[in-house]
Coordinates of C-alpha atoms and ligand atoms in Angstrom, one line a residue:
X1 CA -6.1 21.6 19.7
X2 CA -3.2 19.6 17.6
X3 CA -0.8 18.5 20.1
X4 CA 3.0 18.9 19.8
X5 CA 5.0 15.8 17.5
X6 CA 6.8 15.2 21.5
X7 CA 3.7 15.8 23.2
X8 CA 2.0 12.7 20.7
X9 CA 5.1 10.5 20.6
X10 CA 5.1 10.4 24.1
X11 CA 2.0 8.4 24.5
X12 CA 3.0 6.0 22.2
X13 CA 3.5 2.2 22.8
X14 CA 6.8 0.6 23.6
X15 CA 7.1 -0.9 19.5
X16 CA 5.9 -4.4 20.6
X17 CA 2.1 -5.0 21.8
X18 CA 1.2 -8.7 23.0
X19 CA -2.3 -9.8 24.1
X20 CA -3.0 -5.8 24.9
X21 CA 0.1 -4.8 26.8
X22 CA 2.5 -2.8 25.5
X23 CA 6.3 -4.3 26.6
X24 CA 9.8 -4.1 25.7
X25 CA 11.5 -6.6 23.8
X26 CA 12.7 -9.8 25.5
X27 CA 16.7 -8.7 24.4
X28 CA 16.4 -5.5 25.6
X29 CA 17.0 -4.3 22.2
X30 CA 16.1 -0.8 21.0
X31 CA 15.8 1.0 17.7
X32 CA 15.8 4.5 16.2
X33 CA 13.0 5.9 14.1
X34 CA 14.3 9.6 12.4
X35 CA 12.5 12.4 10.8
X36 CA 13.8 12.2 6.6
X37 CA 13.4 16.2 6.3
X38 CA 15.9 16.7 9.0
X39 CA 17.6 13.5 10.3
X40 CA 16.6 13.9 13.6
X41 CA 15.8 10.9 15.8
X42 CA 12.5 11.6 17.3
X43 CA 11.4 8.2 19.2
X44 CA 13.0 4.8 20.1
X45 CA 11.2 1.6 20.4
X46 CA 12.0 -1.6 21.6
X47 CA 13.3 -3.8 18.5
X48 CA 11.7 -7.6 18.6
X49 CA 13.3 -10.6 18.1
X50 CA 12.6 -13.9 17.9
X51 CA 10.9 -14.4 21.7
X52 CA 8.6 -11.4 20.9
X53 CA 7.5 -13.1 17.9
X54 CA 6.7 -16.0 19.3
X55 CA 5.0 -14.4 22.2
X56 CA 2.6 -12.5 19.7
X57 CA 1.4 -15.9 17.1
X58 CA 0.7 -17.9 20.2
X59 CA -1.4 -15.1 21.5
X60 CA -3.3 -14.5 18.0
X61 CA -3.3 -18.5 17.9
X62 CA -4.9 -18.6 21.6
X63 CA -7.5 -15.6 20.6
X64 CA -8.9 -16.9 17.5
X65 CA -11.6 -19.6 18.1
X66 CA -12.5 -16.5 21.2
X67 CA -12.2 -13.4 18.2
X68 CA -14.5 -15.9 15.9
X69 CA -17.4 -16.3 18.1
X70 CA -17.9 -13.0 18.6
X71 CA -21.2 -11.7 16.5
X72 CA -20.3 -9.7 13.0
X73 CA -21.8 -6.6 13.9
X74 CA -20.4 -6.4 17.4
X75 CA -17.2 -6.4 15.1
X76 CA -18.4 -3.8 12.9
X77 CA -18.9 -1.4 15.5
X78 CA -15.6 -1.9 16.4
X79 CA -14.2 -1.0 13.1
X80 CA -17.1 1.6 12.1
X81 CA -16.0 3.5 16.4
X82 CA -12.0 3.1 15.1
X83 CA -13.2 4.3 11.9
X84 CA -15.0 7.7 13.5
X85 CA -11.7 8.2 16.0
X86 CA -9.4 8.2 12.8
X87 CA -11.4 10.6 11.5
X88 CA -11.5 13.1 14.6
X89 CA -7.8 12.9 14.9
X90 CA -6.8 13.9 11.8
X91 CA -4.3 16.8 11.7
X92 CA -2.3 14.8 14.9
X93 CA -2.5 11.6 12.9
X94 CA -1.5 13.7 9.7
X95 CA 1.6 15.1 12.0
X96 CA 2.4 12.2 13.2
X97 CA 2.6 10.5 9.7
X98 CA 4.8 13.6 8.3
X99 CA 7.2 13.1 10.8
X100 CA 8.1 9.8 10.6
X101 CA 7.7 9.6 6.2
X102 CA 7.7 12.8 4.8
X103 CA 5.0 13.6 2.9
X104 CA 3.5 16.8 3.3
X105 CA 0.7 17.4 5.4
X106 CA -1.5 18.1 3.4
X107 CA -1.5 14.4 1.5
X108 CA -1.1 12.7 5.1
X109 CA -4.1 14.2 5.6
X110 CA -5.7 12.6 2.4
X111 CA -3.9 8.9 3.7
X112 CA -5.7 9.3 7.0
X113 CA -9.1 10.1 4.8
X114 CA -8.5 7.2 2.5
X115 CA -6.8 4.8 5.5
X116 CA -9.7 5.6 7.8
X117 CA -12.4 4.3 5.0
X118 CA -11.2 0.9 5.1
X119 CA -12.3 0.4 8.2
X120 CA -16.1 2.1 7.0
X121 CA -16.1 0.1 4.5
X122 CA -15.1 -3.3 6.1
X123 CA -17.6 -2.3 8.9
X124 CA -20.2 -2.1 5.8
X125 CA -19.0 -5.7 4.8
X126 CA -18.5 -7.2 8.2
X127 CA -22.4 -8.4 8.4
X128 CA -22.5 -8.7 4.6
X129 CA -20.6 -12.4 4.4
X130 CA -22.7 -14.6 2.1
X131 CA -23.0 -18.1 2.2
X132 CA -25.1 -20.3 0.3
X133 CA -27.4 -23.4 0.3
X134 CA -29.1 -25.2 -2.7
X135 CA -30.1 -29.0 -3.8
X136 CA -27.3 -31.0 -5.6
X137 CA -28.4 -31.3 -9.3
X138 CA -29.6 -34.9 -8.6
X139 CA -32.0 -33.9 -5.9
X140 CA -30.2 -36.3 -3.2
X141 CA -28.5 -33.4 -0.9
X142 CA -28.5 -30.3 0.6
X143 CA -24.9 -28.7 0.1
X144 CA -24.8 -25.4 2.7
X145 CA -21.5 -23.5 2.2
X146 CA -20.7 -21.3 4.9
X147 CA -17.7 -18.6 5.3
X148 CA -15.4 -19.0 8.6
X149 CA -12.5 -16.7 9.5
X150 CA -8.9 -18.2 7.4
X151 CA -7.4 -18.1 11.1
X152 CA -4.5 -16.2 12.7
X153 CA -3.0 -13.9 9.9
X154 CA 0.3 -12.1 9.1
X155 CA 0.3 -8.6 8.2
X156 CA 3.3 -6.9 6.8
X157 CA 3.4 -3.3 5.5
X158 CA 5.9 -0.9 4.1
X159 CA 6.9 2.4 4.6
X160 CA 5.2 4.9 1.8
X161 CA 1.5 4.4 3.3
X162 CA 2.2 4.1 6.7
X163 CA -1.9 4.1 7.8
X164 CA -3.5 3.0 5.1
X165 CA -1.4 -0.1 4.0
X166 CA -2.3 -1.3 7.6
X167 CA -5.8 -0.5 7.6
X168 CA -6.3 -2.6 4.5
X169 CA -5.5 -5.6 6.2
X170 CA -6.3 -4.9 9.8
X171 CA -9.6 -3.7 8.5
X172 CA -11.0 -6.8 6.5
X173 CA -9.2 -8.9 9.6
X174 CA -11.1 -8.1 12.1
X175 CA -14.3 -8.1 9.7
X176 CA -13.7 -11.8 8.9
X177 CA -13.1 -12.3 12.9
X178 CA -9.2 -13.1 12.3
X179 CA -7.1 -12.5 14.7
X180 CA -3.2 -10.9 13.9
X181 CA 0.5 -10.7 14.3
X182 CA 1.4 -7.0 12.6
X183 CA 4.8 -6.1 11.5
X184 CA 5.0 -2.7 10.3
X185 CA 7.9 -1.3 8.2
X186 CA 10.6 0.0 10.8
X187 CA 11.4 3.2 8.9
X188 CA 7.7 4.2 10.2
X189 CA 6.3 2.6 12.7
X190 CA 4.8 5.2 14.9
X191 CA 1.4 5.2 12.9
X192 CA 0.9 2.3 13.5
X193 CA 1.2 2.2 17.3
X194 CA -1.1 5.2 16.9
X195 CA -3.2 3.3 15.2
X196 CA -3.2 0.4 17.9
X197 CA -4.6 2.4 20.0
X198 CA -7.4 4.1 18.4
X199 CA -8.6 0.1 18.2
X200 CA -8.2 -0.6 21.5
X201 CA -10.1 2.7 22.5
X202 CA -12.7 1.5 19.8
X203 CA -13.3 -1.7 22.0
X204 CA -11.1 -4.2 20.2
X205 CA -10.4 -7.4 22.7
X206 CA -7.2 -7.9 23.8
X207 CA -5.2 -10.6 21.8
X208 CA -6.8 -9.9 18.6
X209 CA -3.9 -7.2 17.2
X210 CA -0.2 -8.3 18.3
X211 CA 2.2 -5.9 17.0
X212 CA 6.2 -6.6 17.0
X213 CA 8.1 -3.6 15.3
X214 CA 11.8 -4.8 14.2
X215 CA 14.8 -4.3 12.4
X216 CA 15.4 -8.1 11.7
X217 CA 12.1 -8.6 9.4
X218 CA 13.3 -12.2 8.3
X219 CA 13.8 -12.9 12.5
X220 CA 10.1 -11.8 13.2
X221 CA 8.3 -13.2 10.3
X222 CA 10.2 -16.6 9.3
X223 CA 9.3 -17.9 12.8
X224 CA 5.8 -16.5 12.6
X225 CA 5.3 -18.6 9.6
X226 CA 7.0 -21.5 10.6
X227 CA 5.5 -21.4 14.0
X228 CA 2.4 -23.2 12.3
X229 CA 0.4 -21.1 14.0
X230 CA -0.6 -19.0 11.3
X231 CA -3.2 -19.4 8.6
X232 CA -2.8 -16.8 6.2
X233 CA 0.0 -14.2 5.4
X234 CA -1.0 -10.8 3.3
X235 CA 2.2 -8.9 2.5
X236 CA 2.7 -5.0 0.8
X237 CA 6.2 -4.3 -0.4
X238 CA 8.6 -5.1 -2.6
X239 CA 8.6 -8.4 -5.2
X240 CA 11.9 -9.9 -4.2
X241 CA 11.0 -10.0 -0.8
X242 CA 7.3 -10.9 -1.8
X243 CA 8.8 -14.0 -3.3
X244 CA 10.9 -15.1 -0.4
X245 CA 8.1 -15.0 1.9
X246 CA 6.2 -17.2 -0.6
X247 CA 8.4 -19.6 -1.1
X248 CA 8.5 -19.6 3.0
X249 CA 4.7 -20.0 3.1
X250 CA 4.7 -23.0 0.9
X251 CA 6.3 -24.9 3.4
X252 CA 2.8 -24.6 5.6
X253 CA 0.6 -24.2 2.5
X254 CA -0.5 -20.6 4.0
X255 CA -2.7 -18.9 2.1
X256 CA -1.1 -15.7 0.9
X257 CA -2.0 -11.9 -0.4
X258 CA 0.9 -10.0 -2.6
X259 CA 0.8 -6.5 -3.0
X260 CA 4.2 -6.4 -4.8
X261 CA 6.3 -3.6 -6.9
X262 CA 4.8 -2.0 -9.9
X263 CA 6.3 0.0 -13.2
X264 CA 3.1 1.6 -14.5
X265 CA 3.1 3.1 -18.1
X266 CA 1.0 6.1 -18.2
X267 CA -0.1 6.7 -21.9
X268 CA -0.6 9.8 -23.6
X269 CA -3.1 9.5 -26.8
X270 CA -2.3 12.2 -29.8
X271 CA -6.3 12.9 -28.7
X272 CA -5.9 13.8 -24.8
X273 CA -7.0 16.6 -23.9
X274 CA -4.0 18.5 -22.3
X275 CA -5.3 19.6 -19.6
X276 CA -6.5 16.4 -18.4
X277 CA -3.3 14.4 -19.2
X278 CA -1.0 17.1 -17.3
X279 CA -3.1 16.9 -14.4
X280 CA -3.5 13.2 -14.0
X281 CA 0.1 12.8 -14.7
X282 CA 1.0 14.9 -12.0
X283 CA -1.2 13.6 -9.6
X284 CA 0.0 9.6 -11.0
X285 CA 3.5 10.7 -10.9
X286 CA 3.6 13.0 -7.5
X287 CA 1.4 11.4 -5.3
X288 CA 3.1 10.8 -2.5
X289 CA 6.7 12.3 -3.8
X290 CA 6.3 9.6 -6.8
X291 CA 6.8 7.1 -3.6
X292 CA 4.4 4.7 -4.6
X293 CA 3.9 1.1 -6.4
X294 CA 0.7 2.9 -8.4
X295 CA 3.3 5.7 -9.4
X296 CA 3.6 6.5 -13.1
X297 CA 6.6 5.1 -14.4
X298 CA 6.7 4.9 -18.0
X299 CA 4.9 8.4 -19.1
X300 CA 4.2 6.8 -23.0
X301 CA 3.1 10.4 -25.0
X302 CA 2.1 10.5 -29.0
X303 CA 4.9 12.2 -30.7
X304 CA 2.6 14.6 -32.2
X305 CA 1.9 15.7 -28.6
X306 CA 5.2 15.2 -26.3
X307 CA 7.0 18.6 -27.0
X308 CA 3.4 20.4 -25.8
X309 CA 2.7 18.0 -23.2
X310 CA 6.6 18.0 -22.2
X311 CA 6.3 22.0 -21.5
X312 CA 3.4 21.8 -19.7
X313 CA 4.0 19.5 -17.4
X314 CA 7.7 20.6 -16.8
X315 CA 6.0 23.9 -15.8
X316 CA 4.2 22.7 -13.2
X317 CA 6.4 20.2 -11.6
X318 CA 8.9 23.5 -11.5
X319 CA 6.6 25.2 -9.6
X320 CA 6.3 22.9 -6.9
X321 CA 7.6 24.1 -3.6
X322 CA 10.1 21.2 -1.7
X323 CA 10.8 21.0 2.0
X324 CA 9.7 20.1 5.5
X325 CA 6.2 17.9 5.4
X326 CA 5.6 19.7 8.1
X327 CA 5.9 23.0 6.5
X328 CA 2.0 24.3 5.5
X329 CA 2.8 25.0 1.9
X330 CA 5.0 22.2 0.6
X331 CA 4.3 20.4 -2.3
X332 CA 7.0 17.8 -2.0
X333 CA 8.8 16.3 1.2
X334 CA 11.7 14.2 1.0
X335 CA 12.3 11.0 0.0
X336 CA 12.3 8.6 3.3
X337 CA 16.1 7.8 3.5
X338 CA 19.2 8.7 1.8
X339 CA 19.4 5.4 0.0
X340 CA 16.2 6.3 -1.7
X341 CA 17.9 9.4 -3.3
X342 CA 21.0 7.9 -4.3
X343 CA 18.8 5.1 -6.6
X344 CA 17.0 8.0 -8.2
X345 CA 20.1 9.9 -9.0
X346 CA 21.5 7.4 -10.6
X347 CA 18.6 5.9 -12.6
X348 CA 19.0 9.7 -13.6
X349 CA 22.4 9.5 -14.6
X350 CA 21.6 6.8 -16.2
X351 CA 19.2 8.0 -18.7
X352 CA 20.7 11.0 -19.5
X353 CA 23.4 9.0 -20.7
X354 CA 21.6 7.2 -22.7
X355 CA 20.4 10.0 -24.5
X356 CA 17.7 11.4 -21.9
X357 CA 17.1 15.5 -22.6
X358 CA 16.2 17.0 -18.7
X359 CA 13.0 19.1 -19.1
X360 CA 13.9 20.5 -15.6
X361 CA 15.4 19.3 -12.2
X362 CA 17.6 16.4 -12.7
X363 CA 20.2 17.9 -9.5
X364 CA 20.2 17.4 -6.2
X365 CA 20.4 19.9 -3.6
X366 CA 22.9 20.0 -1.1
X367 CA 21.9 20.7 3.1
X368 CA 20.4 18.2 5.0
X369 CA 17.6 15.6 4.7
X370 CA 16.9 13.6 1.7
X371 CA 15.0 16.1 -1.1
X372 CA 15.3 15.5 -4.4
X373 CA 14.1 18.0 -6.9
X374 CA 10.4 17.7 -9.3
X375 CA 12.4 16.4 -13.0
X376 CA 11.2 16.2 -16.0
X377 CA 13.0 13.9 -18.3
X378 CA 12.3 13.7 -21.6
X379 CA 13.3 11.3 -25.3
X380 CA 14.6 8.5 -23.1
X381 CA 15.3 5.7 -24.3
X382 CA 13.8 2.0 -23.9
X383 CA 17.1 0.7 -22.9
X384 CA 17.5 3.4 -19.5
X385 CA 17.3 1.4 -16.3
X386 CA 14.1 3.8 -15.0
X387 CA 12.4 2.2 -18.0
X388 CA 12.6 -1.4 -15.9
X389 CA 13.3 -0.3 -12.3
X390 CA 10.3 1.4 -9.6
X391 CA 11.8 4.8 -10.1
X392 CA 9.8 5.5 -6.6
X393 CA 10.8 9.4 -6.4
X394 CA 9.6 12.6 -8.6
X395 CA 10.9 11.5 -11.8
X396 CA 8.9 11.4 -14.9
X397 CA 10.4 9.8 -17.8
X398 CA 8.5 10.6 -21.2
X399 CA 8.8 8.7 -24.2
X400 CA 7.5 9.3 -27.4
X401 CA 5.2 6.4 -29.4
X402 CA 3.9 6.8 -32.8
X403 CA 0.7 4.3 -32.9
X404 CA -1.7 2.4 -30.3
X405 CA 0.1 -0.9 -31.1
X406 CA 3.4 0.6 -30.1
X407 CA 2.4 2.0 -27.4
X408 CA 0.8 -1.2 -25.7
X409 CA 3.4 -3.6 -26.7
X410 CA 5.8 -0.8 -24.7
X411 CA 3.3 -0.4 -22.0
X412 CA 3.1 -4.1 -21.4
X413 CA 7.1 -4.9 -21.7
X414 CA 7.6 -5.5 -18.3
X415 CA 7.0 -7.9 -15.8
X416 CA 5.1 -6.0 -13.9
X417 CA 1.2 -5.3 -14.2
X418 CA -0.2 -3.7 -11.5
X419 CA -1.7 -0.3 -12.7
X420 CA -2.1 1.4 -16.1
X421 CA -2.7 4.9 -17.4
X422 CA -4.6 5.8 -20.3
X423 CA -5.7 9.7 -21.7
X424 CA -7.7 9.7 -24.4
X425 CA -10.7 11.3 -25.7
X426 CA -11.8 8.8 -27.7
X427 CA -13.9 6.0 -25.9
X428 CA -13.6 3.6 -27.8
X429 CA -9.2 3.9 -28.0
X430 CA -9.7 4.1 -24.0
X431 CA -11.4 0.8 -23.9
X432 CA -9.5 -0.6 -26.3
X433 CA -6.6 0.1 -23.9
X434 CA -8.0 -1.0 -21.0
X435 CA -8.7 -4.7 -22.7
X436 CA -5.6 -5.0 -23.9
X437 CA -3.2 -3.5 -21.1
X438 CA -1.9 -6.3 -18.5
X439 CA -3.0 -4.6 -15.0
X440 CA -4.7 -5.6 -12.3
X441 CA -5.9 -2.3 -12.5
X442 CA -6.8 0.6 -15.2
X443 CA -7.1 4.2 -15.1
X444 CA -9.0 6.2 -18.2
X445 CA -8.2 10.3 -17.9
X446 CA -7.4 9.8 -14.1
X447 CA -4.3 9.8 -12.2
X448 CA -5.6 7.9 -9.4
X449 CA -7.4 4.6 -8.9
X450 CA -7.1 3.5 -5.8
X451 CA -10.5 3.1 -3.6
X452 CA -11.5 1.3 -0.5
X453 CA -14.6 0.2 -2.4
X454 CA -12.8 -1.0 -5.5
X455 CA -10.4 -4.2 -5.4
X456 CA -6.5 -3.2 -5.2
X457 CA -4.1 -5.4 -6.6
X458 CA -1.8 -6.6 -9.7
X459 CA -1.2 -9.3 -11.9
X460 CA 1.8 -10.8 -13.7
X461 CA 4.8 -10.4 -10.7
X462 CA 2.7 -7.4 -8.9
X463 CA 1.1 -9.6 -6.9
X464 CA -1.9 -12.4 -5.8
X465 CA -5.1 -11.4 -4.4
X466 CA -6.8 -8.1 -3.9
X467 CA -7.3 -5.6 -1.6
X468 CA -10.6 -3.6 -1.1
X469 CA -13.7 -3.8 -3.2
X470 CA -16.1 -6.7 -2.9
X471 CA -13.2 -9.4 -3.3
X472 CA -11.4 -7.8 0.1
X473 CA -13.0 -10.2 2.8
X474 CA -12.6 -13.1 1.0
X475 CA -9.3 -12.9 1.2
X476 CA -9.6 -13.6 4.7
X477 CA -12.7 -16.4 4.6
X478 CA -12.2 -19.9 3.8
X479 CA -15.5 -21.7 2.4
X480 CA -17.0 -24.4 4.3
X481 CA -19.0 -27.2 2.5
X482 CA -22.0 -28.7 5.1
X483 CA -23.9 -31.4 3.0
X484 CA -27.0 -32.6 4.3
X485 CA -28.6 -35.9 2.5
X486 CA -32.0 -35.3 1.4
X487 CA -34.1 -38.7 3.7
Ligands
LIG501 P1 10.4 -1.5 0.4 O1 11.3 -1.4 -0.7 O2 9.1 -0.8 0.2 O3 10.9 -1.2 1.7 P2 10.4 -4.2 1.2 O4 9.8 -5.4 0.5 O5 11.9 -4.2 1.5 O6 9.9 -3.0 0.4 O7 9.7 -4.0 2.6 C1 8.3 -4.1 2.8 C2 8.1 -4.8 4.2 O8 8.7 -6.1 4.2 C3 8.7 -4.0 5.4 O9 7.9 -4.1 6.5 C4 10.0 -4.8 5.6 O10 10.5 -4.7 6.9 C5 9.5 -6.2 5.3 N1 10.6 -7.2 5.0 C6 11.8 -7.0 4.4 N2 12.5 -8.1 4.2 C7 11.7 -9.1 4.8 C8 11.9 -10.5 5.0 N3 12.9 -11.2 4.6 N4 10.9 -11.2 5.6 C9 9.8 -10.5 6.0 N5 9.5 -9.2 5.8 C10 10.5 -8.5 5.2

């Protein structure tokens, strides 16, 4: 049976977790985590500073050469047993994850599916780690390349994927034999604790996983990297603070992995089949209350098509049902804090002032928690702020285009280039788009690309590295060259 929110909140960890023991922070500090659909504070956990930080890279730093030596698939298991518990413990996981972030059950469900698979997956790849040995060209030497761990890693999530943005890295991390100092977003840290502790009942040493939840990110993670302790820092939020902590890691040459901010077009061909496009929109735009950096931002539709595809679409997003997460039945939660939904009203104000014609929603509700109502917007205009801003709430912004060229010189004016969208049911106009849109990644007649087994990540200011897929480990490998002369 599903326990009670209390009942599972009251197991969790203290908010910092050094070397295996849960503690409060040195200060004495504490900090409140609140439900979005109602306001409510529902836990408090101790908020680290600078002593906790420290505390937790010297204990990764102490762990490593330890966490390294022990065999791949002894790892594997670890990840393949945390893997299994994930999956047991759905619907209180899924709960859990409501609670703190909002999104109905039913897709925290689908995060703990697609979070739990990272770990499957980097148990897969755990043994798979190639190295290679050949002859140099002249025949003189034997040149051996073997992969070691990178070392003692940072990880730092955000909010929108509370599971799975940590199992991405934690996964491949322990896979590679890193060890870790975690810092997970402080609007929702409780899935994460949760998460610590399906490891450590999956056998994970102690020392390998330091966790230090905060409200002072910069006083947690500057010191981590300037510590020189650390090896490697993999990062998922937004670009300007992507490009602080870069600039910080240059000063110890750390090696570095950017999932940063996104503005996706998602383009409509005058050939899509309807059906199709309305459903991958919705799926590209809603997922996850339009909360994410994959989120459609740009919705790009042949003018021959946008007043059809307009209706249709409009019809379903006004038959979505908004409210409590927590509520079986609702389609859309609320956005995570009241910040969030003053941005999107006025990146709403702003386009209908500029000309934007609102399909439906466009007004906020009044009551408590922060909802913000399924809109269709549509004729905006280049110029509207949404058009160069993560809109990150459930606002689709349609535009009309009137050939291929147009639309992929709009698509890819933006600095962005993480994802891409493209309905068509010609082939060959679909490949054509995927060749010549600027994404790390490319969807044809889907609203959703991300998979464990495929590599995540952007190009262009969206970010360095990727996530997943066969490239995911090697983000957290360096290469060593052993040459042997031939006698
Ligand atoms: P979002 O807009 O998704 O919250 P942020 O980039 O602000 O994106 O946050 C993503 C993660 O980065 C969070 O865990 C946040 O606490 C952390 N963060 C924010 N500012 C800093 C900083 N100066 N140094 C390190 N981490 C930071």
């Amino acid at each position: 049976m599903t326990r009670s929110v209390t009942d599972i909140i009251a197991t969790l960890g203290t908010g910092i977790h050094v070397d295996g023991t849960w503690r409060d922070a040195a200060s004495g500090a504490t900090f409140e985590v609140e439900n979005p659909a109602t306001g409510e504070v529902v836990a408090r956990l101790a908020d680290g500073g600078a002593d906790d930080a420290a505390a937790a890279i010297e204990t990764a730093a102490r762990t490593q050469e330890e966490w390294a030596a022990v065999p791949a698939r002894e790892r594997a298991e670890i990840l393949r047993r945390a893997y299994e518990l994930l999956v047991e413990r759905t619907d209180e996981l899924a709960l859990l994850m409501t609670t703190e972030m909002g999104k109905p059950l039913a897709e925290a469900r689908g995060e703990v599916a697609y979070g739990a698979e990272f770990f499957r997956w980097f148990s897969e790849e755990a043994c798979r780690i190639r190295g290679d040995a050949r002859r140099s060209p002249d025949g003189k030497t034997r040149l051996m390349v073997t992969h070691e761990p990178v070392g003692p890693c940072i990880l730092i999530t955000p909010w929108n994927f509370p599971l799975a943005m940590g199992t991405r890295k934690i996964g491949p991390a322990i896979a590679a034999g890193c060890t870790m100092v975690f810092k997970p977003a402080n609007l929702t840290p409780l899935t994460s604790l949760y998460l610590v502790d399906v490891l450590r009942e999956a056998g994970l040493p102690d020392g390998v996983l330091n966790v230090v939840c905060t409200t002072d990110a910069g006083g947690v993670v500057e010191p981590w990297i300037d510590s020189g302790l650390a090896r490697k820092l993999t990062f998922t939020g937004s670009t300007p603070v992507g490009k602080i902590l870069l600039e910080q890691c240059s000063r110890h040459v750390l090696r570095t992995s950017m999932e940063l901010g996104g503005n996706a077009p998602f383009v409509v061909c005058s050939d899509a089949d309807l059906d199709t496009a309305v459903s991958a929109a919705m799926a590209a735009k809603m997922r996850n209350m339009g909360e994410a950096c994959t989120a459609a931002n740009r919705i790009l539709v042949h003018r021959s098509v946008i007043e059809e595809f307009g209706r249709r679409l409009s019809e379903k997003m006004s038959a979505l049902t908004v409210g409590d997460g927590t509520a079986e039945g609702t389609d859309v939660g609320p956005l995570v804090e009241q910040k969030a939904v003053d941005k999107v009203v006025d990146l709403v104000d702003d386009a209908v002032d500029r000309g934007a014609r609102v399909l439906c929603g466009g007004r906020r509700g009044d009551g408590p928690g922060h909802f913000y109502p399924p809109t269709v917007l549509t004729d905006v205009s280049p110029d509207a702020s949404l058009m160069s801003t993560e809109i990150f709430g459930p606002v689709a912004a349609l535009v009309p285009f009137d050939d291929d060229d147009e639309a992929v010189r709009m698509a890819n004016d933006t600095e962005f280039g993480l994802v891409s969208f493209v309905i068509s049911e010609n082939l060959d106009r679909a490949l054509m788009y995927s060749e010549r849109l600027q994404a790390g990644m490319v969807g044809i007649n889907v609203g959703v690309v991300s998979n464990p087994a495929g590599p995540f990540g952007g190009i262009k200011q969206s970010g360095l590295g990727r996530e997943g897929g066969l490239t995911g480990i090697e983000e957290f490998v360096e290469s060593k060259l052993v040459a042997i002369p031939v006698r």
